[in-house]
Short mmCIF file of C-alpha atoms in Angstrom, two decimals:
data_model
loop_
_atom_site.label_atom_id
_atom_site.label_comp_id
_atom_site.label_asym_id
_atom_site.label_seq_id
_atom_site.Cartn_x
_atom_site.Cartn_y
_atom_site.Cartn_z
CA MET A 1 -9.21 28.58 -6.14
CA PHE A 2 -7.15 31.71 -7.28
CA TYR A 3 -6.97 34.19 -9.99
CA ASP A 4 -3.93 34.27 -12.20
CA ALA A 5 -2.06 37.34 -14.05
CA GLU A 6 -4.67 37.12 -16.78
CA LYS A 7 -7.68 37.42 -14.53
CA ARG A 8 -8.47 33.81 -15.15
CA LEU A 9 -10.43 31.96 -12.05
CA TRP A 10 -8.62 28.67 -11.29
CA PHE A 11 -9.99 25.70 -9.26
CA ARG A 12 -7.72 23.06 -8.04
CA GLN A 13 -9.47 19.59 -8.40
CA SER A 14 -8.44 18.73 -4.90
CA TRP A 15 -10.23 21.80 -3.75
CA LEU A 16 -13.61 21.01 -5.46
CA LYS A 17 -13.53 17.52 -3.96
CA GLU A 18 -13.29 19.34 -0.50
CA PHE A 19 -16.13 21.71 -1.66
CA VAL A 20 -18.24 18.65 -2.48
CA ASP A 21 -17.62 16.82 0.74
CA CYS A 22 -17.92 19.92 2.89
CA PRO A 23 -18.36 23.35 1.60
CA GLU A 24 -17.50 25.26 4.83
CA ARG A 25 -14.30 23.41 5.15
CA ALA A 26 -13.42 24.27 1.66
CA ARG A 27 -14.27 27.79 2.24
CA ARG A 28 -12.06 28.16 5.48
CA LYS A 29 -9.25 26.59 3.62
CA ALA A 30 -9.54 29.12 0.80
CA ILE A 31 -9.67 32.01 3.22
CA GLU A 32 -7.21 30.70 5.88
CA LYS A 33 -4.49 29.44 3.37
CA ASP A 34 -1.62 31.19 5.32
CA ARG A 35 -2.48 29.39 8.52
CA PRO A 36 0.08 26.80 9.49
CA ARG A 37 -1.34 23.17 8.84
CA THR A 38 -0.80 19.97 10.37
CA THR A 39 -0.46 16.87 8.50
CA SER A 40 -2.90 13.90 9.55
CA ASP A 41 -1.60 10.35 10.17
CA ALA A 42 -3.73 9.18 6.90
CA ALA A 43 -2.08 12.05 4.79
CA LEU A 44 1.24 10.98 6.07
CA ILE A 45 0.67 7.35 5.11
CA GLY A 46 -0.60 8.46 1.59
CA THR A 47 2.26 10.90 0.93
CA SER A 48 4.73 8.28 2.04
CA VAL A 49 3.24 5.53 -0.39
CA HIS A 50 3.15 7.97 -3.21
CA THR A 51 6.79 9.02 -2.68
CA ALA A 52 7.65 5.27 -2.83
CA ILE A 53 5.52 4.63 -5.95
CA GLN A 54 7.11 7.59 -7.64
CA GLY A 55 10.68 6.15 -6.83
CA VAL A 56 9.60 2.81 -8.38
CA LEU A 57 8.30 4.36 -11.47
CA GLU A 58 11.26 6.61 -12.01
CA GLY A 59 13.61 3.72 -11.59
CA ARG A 60 15.21 5.02 -8.32
CA VAL A 61 13.59 2.31 -6.15
CA ALA A 62 13.49 -1.39 -7.10
CA PRO A 63 9.88 -2.79 -6.79
CA GLN A 64 11.20 -5.42 -4.25
CA ASP A 65 12.55 -2.32 -2.04
CA ILE A 66 9.27 -0.28 -1.89
CA GLU A 67 8.58 -1.33 1.61
CA ASP A 68 11.90 0.01 2.95
CA ALA A 69 11.49 3.16 0.81
CA THR A 70 8.09 3.64 2.22
CA ASN A 71 9.38 3.13 5.85
CA GLU A 72 12.10 5.74 5.02
CA ALA A 73 9.47 8.31 3.87
CA VAL A 74 7.29 7.83 6.86
CA LEU A 75 10.23 8.25 9.19
CA GLU A 76 11.38 11.39 7.32
CA MET A 77 7.83 12.89 7.62
CA LEU A 78 7.56 12.07 11.28
CA THR A 79 10.66 14.18 11.87
CA THR A 80 9.94 16.98 9.58
CA GLU A 81 6.08 17.58 9.79
CA GLU A 82 3.57 18.27 12.61
CA VAL A 83 1.28 15.21 12.47
CA ASN A 84 -2.17 15.12 14.03
CA PHE A 85 -2.67 11.55 15.06
CA ALA A 86 -6.41 10.72 14.80
CA LYS A 87 -6.66 7.15 13.64
CA TYR A 88 -3.07 5.47 14.16
CA GLU A 89 -0.34 5.49 16.59
CA ALA A 90 3.13 6.79 15.34
CA GLN A 91 4.69 3.31 15.76
CA ASP A 92 1.92 1.82 13.40
CA LEU A 93 2.41 4.15 10.62
CA PRO A 94 5.45 2.41 8.91
CA GLY A 95 3.96 -0.97 8.79
CA HIS A 96 0.44 0.32 7.50
CA ALA A 97 2.17 2.40 4.77
CA SER A 98 4.45 -0.33 3.72
CA ARG A 99 1.73 -2.78 3.31
CA CYS A 100 -0.13 -0.23 1.15
CA ALA A 101 3.01 0.20 -0.97
CA LYS A 102 3.42 -3.60 -1.15
CA ALA A 103 -0.08 -4.12 -2.38
CA PHE A 104 0.66 -1.58 -5.03
CA VAL A 105 3.63 -3.58 -6.27
CA ASP A 106 1.62 -6.69 -6.06
CA GLY A 107 -1.60 -5.60 -7.78
CA ILE A 108 -1.31 -2.45 -9.55
CA LEU A 109 2.27 -2.20 -10.77
CA PRO A 110 1.90 -5.16 -13.34
CA GLU A 111 -0.88 -3.13 -15.10
CA VAL A 112 1.00 0.18 -15.20
CA PRO A 113 2.62 0.95 -18.55
CA LEU A 114 6.19 2.06 -17.49
CA GLY A 115 8.03 5.03 -19.03
CA GLY A 116 5.38 7.68 -18.47
CA GLU A 117 5.40 10.91 -16.34
CA CYS A 118 5.05 11.18 -12.47
CA GLU A 119 3.33 14.18 -10.92
CA HIS A 120 2.00 15.47 -14.20
CA ASN A 121 0.24 19.06 -13.75
CA PHE A 122 -2.51 20.08 -15.81
CA SER A 123 -4.42 23.12 -16.41
CA THR A 124 -7.44 23.54 -18.69
CA ILE A 125 -10.16 26.24 -19.39
CA ILE A 126 -13.70 24.72 -18.84
CA ASP A 127 -16.02 27.74 -19.24
CA GLU A 128 -16.33 31.44 -19.54
CA VAL A 129 -18.79 33.44 -17.30
CA ASP A 130 -19.32 37.29 -17.68
CA GLY A 131 -15.97 37.56 -19.79
CA VAL A 132 -13.99 35.74 -17.08
CA GLU A 133 -12.36 32.36 -18.00
CA ILE A 134 -12.63 29.49 -15.47
CA GLY A 135 -10.36 26.81 -15.43
CA LEU A 136 -9.61 23.40 -13.65
CA THR A 137 -6.01 22.81 -12.63
CA GLY A 138 -4.35 20.02 -10.54
CA THR A 139 -1.88 17.20 -10.69
CA VAL A 140 -2.36 13.63 -11.49
CA ASP A 141 0.01 10.90 -10.24
CA TYR A 142 1.25 9.44 -13.55
CA VAL A 143 0.46 9.73 -17.15
CA ALA A 144 1.24 6.52 -19.31
CA PRO A 145 3.92 7.02 -22.07
CA ASP A 146 1.10 7.25 -24.78
CA GLY A 147 -0.68 9.91 -22.93
CA ASP A 148 -3.97 7.93 -23.02
CA GLN A 149 -4.14 6.73 -19.52
CA LEU A 150 -4.11 8.68 -16.30
CA TRP A 151 -3.34 7.14 -13.13
CA ASP A 152 -3.91 8.61 -9.66
CA TRP A 153 -3.08 6.51 -6.40
CA LYS A 154 -5.33 6.24 -3.63
CA THR A 155 -4.73 4.81 -0.17
CA ALA A 156 -7.78 3.49 1.27
CA ASN A 157 -8.45 3.85 4.86
CA LYS A 158 -11.18 1.15 4.60
CA ARG A 159 -11.59 -1.89 2.51
CA TYR A 160 -13.23 -1.31 -0.92
CA SER A 161 -16.69 -3.10 -1.50
CA GLN A 162 -16.93 -5.39 -4.66
CA SER A 163 -18.93 -2.81 -6.61
CA GLN A 164 -16.15 -0.32 -5.95
CA ILE A 165 -13.50 -2.67 -7.16
CA GLY A 166 -15.58 -3.40 -10.14
CA ARG A 167 -15.90 0.19 -11.11
CA ALA A 168 -12.19 0.77 -10.58
CA HIS A 169 -11.56 -1.56 -13.35
CA VAL A 170 -13.83 0.28 -16.04
#
């Protein structure tokens, strides 16, 4: 959360999710924002997959090459980021990430209307309290060309249940 030059209070959607999951962790991140951070192995996988998906959607990567693009992104991050290995071994990251990216091409890409905008930033005022405007800001992974669909890719670290899969198609 932060104040802007107009004294509006903004909350990032990712921080709100963190707050719902663990208020203390969210509080610490808010007050220790200048502290050096490490990237978790799961975050490295997600970021690598997102990078490759964006390449496909922007026409820089052919869908059949998404696994190679994902592996390149993993290797780049392994050399530039400090990674906290909690769940995976370093040698397992490229394979796991490329399987996630291939699943996107096979199962999700056919449903995505092409020609939209990747990494779309948004900000909207949602309320006013005691004269202070309160807003929500963040980034959505993809906005369809007509602006009627928002897409936010998730890289699951577990299998989804049938009920979760059903809700995803609503």
